[in-house]
Amino acid sequence: MTQVVTRFAPSPTGHLHIGGARTAIFCWLLARHFNGRFHLRIEDTDLLRSKQEYTDSILASMRWLGLDWDGELTYQTQRTGIYNAYVDKLLENGHAYWCSCTPETVEAMREEARAKGLKPRYNGCCRNRDLGPGEGHCVRLKAPLSGKVVFDDLVKGKIAVDVGELDDMVIRRADGMPTYNMAVVVDDHDMGITHVIRGDDHVSNTPRQILIYEALGLSVPRFGHVPMILGPDRQKLSKRHGARAVIEYQQDGLLPQALVNYLVRLGWSHGNQELFTPEELVEYFDGTNLNPAAAAFDPTKLEWCNAHFMREMPLAELAALTAPFVEQAGLGNLPQERLEPLCAMFRERANNLKALAESFRPLLVPAAELEYAEKDAAKHLAEAGKAHLTALAAVFAACAPFTAENLEAALNAYVADNGLKFKEVAPPLRTALMGFMGGSHLNEIMAFLGRDETLARLEKAAG
Ligand code: GLU
């Protein structure tokens, strides 16, 4: 079997969004599954809307997602000469011709067709005029006059289009620039692409591109058109649905492996399995089981997926990834040995790194600055609660060393020795330590805070 070669071909007119990211992931996985190659091509021919900053941002998102590409990055704007050499070939072999019709003339032809209730199209008036190059002349493909273009789409199955639907498309504009369809065919051929996977907004371009392949006598790659991602209301996905650029998910503290896992499942399945290690995705993704129906984006499921990876990853790795978010939250530059216990205590309770960092806040401000949730303070820091806190301060002060194990034993002994119930003592203690009825195991919280800070909190709450 020939080597599988795929590509992702973003236009740098914006940041990488989740739809594009999913396409890129599919292309990357297919190449990696078959030990093939994955190329990245920047389709920057729209000079007005393309920006280097978007190319940089797309590349950064690709790297963050772990989608490494093979070989050099290609920019279409640097390849005009190559495209035009192929256009010349088509002119030479009679599969293309010069056309002097102005855009206004072509529009009038279309209008005429519309008025007759026909499909608006160029009427082929320059097809046999044997014109040469000249001011305002474009080049058109001489499409066959009858027959069908048929291809077997990896996602949608067999697609057949009557060539009568396709007019003689422009392949080189009057300004000398190749059109999108021409450039894509030349690039895909030149890069040896065997599988073109892209959004189904391009499905109508595919028969046109196949006509160009055929006119050039080139072999046609496999195509796969993945349906759009819809919002939960099954409308076109937009910001209102919580859909954002990949870079925004990164800034929000999502893990790349979670976003990859979630996006792959939006359009592909492997039995009922929802969660995959990156290795499993490469192992299972072979270009089959792609869903032809559009999937709906579900931000809650994405967070659930992220929470899973946060719980599963090695603690040291989670701590290192959380560090920048802690700093960003204004909580300081904590060393790894302080971050690890915090992550261990709170990782079960947060869905993303940003929320995880934020959950550390009550433990990182000094006792004097700890704020109490009004409701919890009113309920748990009343007279009885305060009396327990004063007594507990003495109990914990005697704990040496001040470890989670000793603190747990001391707390249990205090409850047992005084004939109390745990639920009489724990809420005031929790409110005193955290400021609200949340957090993690009390003994671990105290061990993290240390003796001075723990006692200061108990005194403050009891005072
Ligand atoms: N540059 C096109 C886009 O961003 C992709 C074209 C293709 O994959 O063939 O939509």
Coordinates of C-alpha atoms and ligand atoms in Angstrom, one line a residue:
M1 CA 0.0 0.0 0.0
T2 CA 1.2 3.5 -0.8
Q3 CA 2.1 5.6 2.2
V4 CA -0.8 7.7 3.6
V5 CA -0.2 11.4 3.3
T6 CA -2.6 13.9 4.7
R7 CA -2.6 17.7 5.1
F8 CA -4.3 20.4 6.9
A9 CA -4.7 23.6 4.9
P10 CA -5.9 26.5 7.1
S11 CA -6.5 30.0 5.7
P12 CA -4.8 32.4 8.1
T13 CA -7.8 34.8 8.4
G14 CA -8.5 34.1 12.0
H15 CA -7.4 31.9 15.0
L16 CA -7.8 28.2 14.8
H17 CA -11.4 27.3 15.9
I18 CA -12.7 24.0 17.1
G19 CA -14.1 23.0 13.7
G20 CA -10.7 23.5 12.0
A21 CA -9.0 21.9 14.9
R22 CA -11.1 18.8 14.6
T23 CA -10.3 18.5 10.9
A24 CA -6.6 18.9 11.7
I25 CA -6.9 16.2 14.3
F26 CA -8.6 13.8 11.9
C27 CA -5.9 14.4 9.3
W28 CA -3.1 14.0 11.8
L29 CA -4.5 10.8 13.3
L30 CA -5.0 9.2 10.0
A31 CA -1.4 9.9 9.0
R32 CA -0.1 8.8 12.4
H33 CA -2.2 5.6 12.4
F34 CA -0.8 4.5 9.1
N35 CA 2.7 5.7 9.9
G36 CA 2.3 8.2 7.1
R37 CA 3.0 11.9 6.7
F38 CA 1.0 14.9 7.8
H39 CA 1.6 18.3 6.1
L40 CA 0.6 21.7 7.0
R41 CA -0.1 24.3 4.3
I42 CA -1.0 27.9 4.8
E43 CA -3.6 29.0 2.3
D44 CA -2.8 32.7 2.4
T45 CA -3.9 33.7 -1.1
D46 CA -6.6 36.1 0.2
L47 CA -4.1 38.9 0.7
L48 CA -6.6 41.2 2.3
R49 CA -7.7 38.9 5.1
S50 CA -4.6 36.8 5.6
K51 CA -2.4 37.9 8.5
Q52 CA 1.0 36.6 9.8
E53 CA -0.3 36.9 13.3
Y54 CA -3.1 34.4 12.5
T55 CA -0.6 32.0 10.9
D56 CA 1.5 32.2 14.1
S57 CA -1.5 31.7 16.3
I58 CA -2.6 28.6 14.2
L59 CA 0.8 27.1 14.5
A60 CA 0.9 27.8 18.2
S61 CA -2.5 26.0 18.6
M62 CA -1.3 23.1 16.5
R63 CA 1.7 22.7 18.7
W64 CA -0.3 23.0 21.9
L65 CA -2.7 20.3 20.6
G66 CA 0.3 18.1 19.9
L67 CA -0.3 18.0 16.1
D68 CA 3.2 18.0 14.8
W69 CA 3.6 18.2 11.1
D70 CA 6.2 16.7 8.7
G71 CA 8.5 18.6 6.5
E72 CA 8.5 22.3 5.8
L73 CA 5.5 24.5 6.2
T74 CA 4.1 25.6 2.8
Y75 CA 2.7 29.0 2.0
Q76 CA 0.5 29.2 -1.1
T77 CA 1.6 32.8 -1.8
Q78 CA 5.1 31.5 -2.4
R79 CA 4.0 29.0 -5.1
T80 CA 2.3 31.1 -7.7
G81 CA 4.9 30.2 -10.3
I82 CA 4.2 26.5 -9.7
Y83 CA 0.5 26.9 -10.1
N84 CA 0.9 28.8 -13.3
A85 CA 3.2 26.2 -14.8
Y86 CA 0.3 23.7 -14.4
V87 CA -2.2 26.2 -15.9
D88 CA 0.2 26.5 -18.9
K89 CA 0.2 22.7 -19.2
L90 CA -3.6 22.7 -19.4
L91 CA -3.5 25.5 -22.0
E92 CA -0.9 23.5 -24.0
N93 CA -2.9 20.2 -23.9
G94 CA -6.2 21.9 -24.8
H95 CA -7.9 21.4 -21.5
A96 CA -8.0 25.1 -20.8
Y97 CA -8.5 28.3 -22.8
W98 CA -8.2 32.1 -22.5
C99 CA -11.3 34.0 -21.9
S100 CA -11.8 37.7 -22.5
C101 CA -15.3 38.0 -20.9
T102 CA -15.5 40.7 -18.3
P103 CA -17.0 40.0 -15.0
E104 CA -20.0 42.1 -16.1
T105 CA -20.5 40.0 -19.2
V106 CA -20.4 36.8 -17.1
E107 CA -22.8 38.2 -14.6
A108 CA -25.2 39.0 -17.5
M109 CA -24.9 35.4 -18.8
R110 CA -25.8 34.2 -15.3
E111 CA -28.7 36.6 -15.1
E112 CA -30.0 35.3 -18.4
A113 CA -29.8 31.7 -17.3
R114 CA -31.6 32.6 -14.1
A115 CA -34.3 34.4 -16.0
K116 CA -34.9 31.2 -18.0
G117 CA -35.0 29.2 -14.8
L118 CA -31.7 27.5 -15.5
K119 CA -28.6 27.2 -13.3
P120 CA -26.6 30.4 -13.5
R121 CA -23.4 29.6 -15.4
Y122 CA -20.8 30.9 -17.8
N123 CA -22.0 30.0 -21.3
G124 CA -18.7 28.9 -22.7
C125 CA -18.5 31.7 -25.2
C126 CA -14.7 31.9 -25.4
R127 CA -14.3 28.1 -25.5
N128 CA -13.5 27.9 -29.2
R129 CA -12.3 31.4 -29.9
D130 CA -8.6 30.4 -29.6
L131 CA -7.7 33.6 -27.8
G132 CA -4.3 34.2 -26.4
P133 CA -3.2 36.1 -23.3
G134 CA -4.1 39.7 -23.1
E135 CA -5.2 42.5 -20.8
G136 CA -8.2 41.3 -18.7
H137 CA -8.0 37.7 -20.0
C138 CA -8.5 34.9 -17.5
V139 CA -7.9 31.1 -18.1
R140 CA -10.8 28.7 -17.9
L141 CA -10.9 24.9 -17.7
K142 CA -12.5 23.3 -20.7
A143 CA -14.8 21.0 -18.8
P144 CA -16.3 17.9 -20.4
L145 CA -19.7 18.6 -21.8
S146 CA -21.4 15.5 -20.5
G147 CA -20.9 12.8 -18.0
K148 CA -20.7 12.6 -14.2
V149 CA -18.0 13.2 -11.6
V150 CA -18.2 10.4 -9.1
F151 CA -16.2 9.9 -5.9
D152 CA -16.5 7.7 -2.8
D153 CA -16.3 10.1 0.1
L154 CA -14.8 8.6 3.3
V155 CA -17.6 10.2 5.4
K156 CA -20.5 10.7 3.1
G157 CA -20.2 7.7 0.8
K158 CA -20.7 7.8 -2.9
I159 CA -21.3 11.3 -4.4
A160 CA -22.1 11.8 -8.1
V161 CA -22.4 15.2 -9.8
D162 CA -23.5 15.8 -13.3
V163 CA -20.8 17.8 -15.2
G164 CA -23.7 19.9 -16.6
E165 CA -23.8 21.4 -13.1
L166 CA -20.3 22.6 -13.4
D167 CA -19.4 25.4 -15.9
D168 CA -16.0 26.2 -17.3
M169 CA -14.4 27.4 -14.1
V170 CA -11.7 30.1 -14.0
I171 CA -8.4 28.6 -13.0
R172 CA -6.2 31.7 -13.5
R173 CA -7.7 35.1 -12.8
A174 CA -7.1 38.1 -15.1
D175 CA -4.6 39.4 -12.5
G176 CA -2.4 36.3 -13.1
M177 CA -3.3 34.6 -9.8
P178 CA -4.5 31.0 -9.7
T179 CA -7.9 30.4 -8.3
Y180 CA -8.4 28.4 -5.1
N181 CA -9.4 25.2 -6.8
M182 CA -6.4 25.3 -9.1
A183 CA -3.9 26.0 -6.3
V184 CA -5.4 23.2 -4.1
V185 CA -5.1 20.6 -6.8
V186 CA -1.6 21.5 -7.6
D187 CA -0.5 21.5 -4.0
D188 CA -2.3 18.3 -3.1
H189 CA -0.7 16.6 -6.1
D190 CA 2.7 18.1 -5.5
M191 CA 2.7 17.2 -1.8
G192 CA 1.7 13.6 -2.7
I193 CA -1.5 13.9 -0.6
T194 CA -3.4 10.6 -0.7
H195 CA -6.3 11.6 1.6
V196 CA -8.0 15.0 1.6
I197 CA -10.1 15.4 4.7
R198 CA -11.8 18.8 5.2
G199 CA -15.0 20.5 6.2
D200 CA -18.0 19.7 4.1
D201 CA -18.3 23.4 3.2
H202 CA -15.8 22.3 0.5
V203 CA -17.8 19.4 -0.8
S204 CA -19.1 21.4 -3.8
N205 CA -15.5 22.2 -4.8
T206 CA -14.5 18.6 -5.0
P207 CA -16.1 17.7 -8.3
R208 CA -14.4 20.8 -9.8
Q209 CA -11.1 19.8 -8.4
I210 CA -11.5 16.3 -9.8
L211 CA -12.0 17.7 -13.2
I212 CA -8.7 19.6 -12.9
Y213 CA -6.9 16.3 -11.8
E214 CA -8.4 14.5 -14.8
A215 CA -7.5 17.3 -17.2
L216 CA -3.9 17.1 -15.9
G217 CA -3.9 13.3 -16.0
L218 CA -3.1 13.1 -12.3
S219 CA -4.4 10.5 -9.9
V220 CA -7.2 11.7 -7.7
P221 CA -6.8 11.4 -3.9
R222 CA -9.5 10.0 -1.5
F223 CA -11.8 12.7 -0.1
G224 CA -13.5 12.9 3.2
H225 CA -15.8 15.8 4.0
V226 CA -16.6 16.1 7.7
P227 CA -19.9 17.7 8.7
M228 CA -19.9 21.0 10.5
I229 CA -20.1 21.1 14.3
L230 CA -23.4 22.5 15.4
G231 CA -24.4 24.2 18.6
P232 CA -26.4 22.3 21.3
D233 CA -29.6 23.8 19.7
R234 CA -28.4 22.3 16.3
Q235 CA -27.9 25.8 14.8
K236 CA -24.7 26.9 13.3
L237 CA -22.1 26.9 16.0
S238 CA -21.2 30.3 17.3
K239 CA -19.7 32.1 20.3
R240 CA -23.1 32.2 21.9
H241 CA -22.8 28.4 22.3
G242 CA -19.5 28.7 24.2
A243 CA -17.5 27.8 21.0
R244 CA -14.2 29.5 21.0
A245 CA -10.8 29.5 19.4
V246 CA -8.4 26.8 20.5
I247 CA -6.2 29.5 22.1
E248 CA -9.1 30.6 24.3
Y249 CA -9.6 27.1 25.6
Q250 CA -5.9 27.0 26.4
Q251 CA -6.2 30.3 28.3
D252 CA -9.2 28.9 30.2
G253 CA -7.2 26.0 31.5
L254 CA -8.3 23.1 29.3
L255 CA -5.9 20.3 28.7
P256 CA -5.0 19.7 25.0
Q257 CA -5.5 15.9 25.3
A258 CA -9.1 16.6 26.6
L259 CA -9.9 19.0 23.8
V260 CA -8.5 16.5 21.3
N261 CA -10.4 13.6 22.8
Y262 CA -13.6 15.6 22.9
L263 CA -13.3 16.9 19.3
V264 CA -12.5 13.4 17.9
R265 CA -15.6 12.0 19.5
L266 CA -17.6 14.7 17.8
G267 CA -17.8 13.0 14.5
W268 CA -16.1 9.6 15.1
S269 CA -16.7 6.7 17.3
H270 CA -15.1 3.5 18.5
G271 CA -17.9 1.4 20.0
N272 CA -19.2 3.3 23.0
Q273 CA -15.8 4.4 24.3
E274 CA -15.8 8.1 25.3
L275 CA -12.3 8.5 26.8
F276 CA -9.1 7.7 25.0
T277 CA -5.5 8.1 25.7
P278 CA -3.7 9.9 22.8
E279 CA -2.0 6.5 22.0
E280 CA -5.4 4.8 21.8
L281 CA -6.7 7.4 19.4
V282 CA -3.7 6.8 17.1
E283 CA -4.3 3.1 17.3
Y284 CA -8.0 3.1 16.6
F285 CA -8.4 6.0 14.2
D286 CA -8.2 4.5 10.7
G287 CA -10.6 6.8 8.7
T288 CA -13.6 4.5 9.2
N289 CA -16.5 5.2 11.5
L290 CA -16.7 8.9 10.7
N291 CA -20.2 10.1 11.3
P292 CA -21.9 11.7 8.3
A293 CA -24.4 13.5 10.5
A294 CA -23.5 16.8 12.1
A295 CA -22.6 16.6 15.8
A296 CA -23.7 19.1 18.4
F297 CA -21.1 20.8 20.6
D298 CA -21.6 20.3 24.3
P299 CA -19.5 22.4 26.6
T300 CA -20.5 20.4 29.6
K301 CA -19.2 17.2 28.1
L302 CA -16.0 18.9 27.2
E303 CA -15.5 20.0 30.8
W304 CA -16.3 16.5 32.0
C305 CA -13.7 15.1 29.6
N306 CA -11.2 17.7 30.9
A307 CA -11.9 16.8 34.5
H308 CA -11.1 13.2 33.7
F309 CA -7.7 14.0 32.3
M310 CA -7.0 16.3 35.2
R311 CA -7.6 13.5 37.7
E312 CA -5.7 10.9 35.7
M313 CA -2.5 12.7 34.9
P314 CA 0.6 12.5 37.2
L315 CA 0.4 15.0 40.0
A316 CA 3.8 16.6 39.2
E317 CA 2.6 17.2 35.7
L318 CA -0.7 18.7 36.8
A319 CA 1.1 21.0 39.3
A320 CA 3.5 22.2 36.6
L321 CA 0.6 23.0 34.3
T322 CA -1.4 24.8 37.0
A323 CA 1.5 27.0 38.0
P324 CA 1.0 29.7 35.4
F325 CA -2.7 29.9 36.3
V326 CA -1.9 30.3 40.0
E327 CA 0.4 33.2 39.1
Q328 CA -2.2 34.7 36.8
A329 CA -4.7 34.6 39.5
G330 CA -2.4 36.8 41.6
L331 CA -1.6 34.0 44.0
G332 CA 2.2 34.1 43.6
N333 CA 4.9 32.0 42.1
L334 CA 4.5 28.8 44.1
P335 CA 7.2 26.1 44.1
Q336 CA 6.3 22.7 42.8
E337 CA 6.4 21.2 46.4
R338 CA 3.6 23.6 47.5
L339 CA 1.6 23.2 44.3
E340 CA 1.5 19.4 44.4
P341 CA -0.4 19.1 47.7
L342 CA -2.8 21.8 46.6
C343 CA -3.5 19.9 43.3
A344 CA -3.9 16.7 45.2
M345 CA -6.5 18.2 47.5
F346 CA -8.5 20.1 44.9
R347 CA -8.1 18.3 41.6
E348 CA -11.3 16.2 42.1
R349 CA -13.3 19.4 42.5
A350 CA -12.2 21.4 39.5
N351 CA -13.0 21.0 35.7
N352 CA -10.2 23.1 34.4
L353 CA -6.8 24.5 35.5
K354 CA -8.0 28.0 35.9
A355 CA -10.8 26.9 38.3
L356 CA -8.3 24.6 40.0
A357 CA -5.9 27.5 40.6
E358 CA -8.7 29.7 41.9
S359 CA -9.8 27.0 44.3
F360 CA -6.4 27.4 46.1
R361 CA -7.1 31.0 46.9
P362 CA -8.5 30.6 50.5
L363 CA -5.4 28.6 51.4
L364 CA -2.9 31.1 50.0
V365 CA -4.2 34.3 51.5
P366 CA -3.0 35.1 55.1
A367 CA -5.5 34.5 57.9
A368 CA -6.1 38.2 58.3
E369 CA -7.4 38.4 54.7
L370 CA -9.5 35.3 54.7
E371 CA -13.1 36.2 54.0
Y372 CA -16.1 34.2 55.3
A373 CA -19.1 33.3 53.3
E374 CA -21.9 35.1 55.3
K375 CA -24.3 32.2 55.4
D376 CA -21.7 29.6 56.6
A377 CA -20.2 32.0 59.2
A378 CA -23.7 32.8 60.6
K379 CA -24.5 29.1 60.8
H380 CA -21.2 27.6 62.0
L381 CA -19.3 30.3 63.7
A382 CA -21.9 30.9 66.5
E383 CA -21.1 30.4 70.1
A384 CA -20.9 26.6 70.2
G385 CA -18.7 26.5 67.1
K386 CA -16.4 29.2 68.5
A387 CA -16.0 27.2 71.7
H388 CA -14.9 24.1 69.7
L389 CA -12.4 26.2 67.8
T390 CA -10.8 27.5 70.9
A391 CA -10.5 24.0 72.3
L392 CA -9.2 22.7 69.0
A393 CA -6.6 25.4 68.8
A394 CA -5.1 24.0 72.0
V395 CA -5.3 20.4 70.7
F396 CA -3.7 21.2 67.4
A397 CA -1.0 23.3 69.0
A398 CA 0.2 20.2 70.8
C399 CA 0.5 18.2 67.6
A400 CA 4.1 17.5 66.8
P401 CA 5.1 17.0 64.2
F402 CA 2.3 19.0 62.5
T403 CA 1.4 16.3 60.0
A404 CA -1.9 15.2 58.4
E405 CA -1.8 11.9 60.2
N406 CA -1.2 13.5 63.7
L407 CA -3.9 16.1 63.0
E408 CA -6.4 13.5 62.0
A409 CA -5.7 11.5 65.1
A410 CA -6.0 14.6 67.3
L411 CA -9.2 15.7 65.8
N412 CA -10.7 12.2 66.1
A413 CA -9.6 12.0 69.7
Y414 CA -11.2 15.4 70.5
V415 CA -14.5 14.3 69.0
A416 CA -14.4 10.9 70.8
D417 CA -13.1 12.2 74.2
N418 CA -15.8 14.8 74.4
G419 CA -18.7 12.5 73.4
L420 CA -19.3 14.7 70.3
K421 CA -20.4 14.0 66.8
F422 CA -18.0 14.8 63.9
K423 CA -20.7 16.9 62.3
E424 CA -20.8 19.2 65.3
V425 CA -17.1 20.0 65.0
A426 CA -16.2 19.7 61.3
P427 CA -18.4 22.6 60.0
P428 CA -17.0 25.3 62.3
L429 CA -13.4 24.0 61.7
R430 CA -14.0 24.0 57.9
T431 CA -15.5 27.5 57.9
A432 CA -12.6 28.7 60.0
L433 CA -10.0 27.2 57.7
M434 CA -11.5 27.8 54.3
G435 CA -13.9 30.7 54.9
F436 CA -16.8 28.6 53.6
M437 CA -18.1 25.0 53.6
G438 CA -15.9 23.7 50.9
G439 CA -12.4 22.4 50.4
S440 CA -10.7 19.1 51.0
H441 CA -9.9 16.9 53.9
L442 CA -9.5 19.0 57.1
N443 CA -6.3 17.4 58.2
E444 CA -4.7 17.9 54.8
I445 CA -5.7 21.5 54.7
M446 CA -4.1 22.1 58.1
A447 CA -1.0 20.2 57.3
F448 CA -0.6 22.4 54.2
L449 CA -1.3 25.6 56.1
G450 CA 1.2 24.7 58.8
R451 CA 0.9 25.3 62.6
D452 CA 1.0 29.1 62.7
E453 CA -1.4 29.7 59.9
T454 CA -3.8 27.1 61.2
L455 CA -3.8 28.5 64.7
A456 CA -4.2 32.0 63.4
R457 CA -7.3 31.0 61.4
L458 CA -8.8 29.2 64.4
E459 CA -8.2 32.2 66.6
K460 CA -9.6 34.7 64.1
A461 CA -12.8 32.6 63.7
A462 CA -13.2 32.1 67.5
G463 CA -12.5 35.7 68.3
Ligands
GLU1 N1 -8.1 26.7 3.1 C1 -9.4 26.0 3.2 C2 -10.1 26.5 4.5 O1 -9.5 27.0 5.4 C3 -9.2 24.5 3.3 C4 -9.1 24.0 1.9 C5 -8.9 22.5 1.9 O2 -8.8 21.8 2.9 O3 -8.9 22.0 0.8 O4 -11.3 26.3 4.5

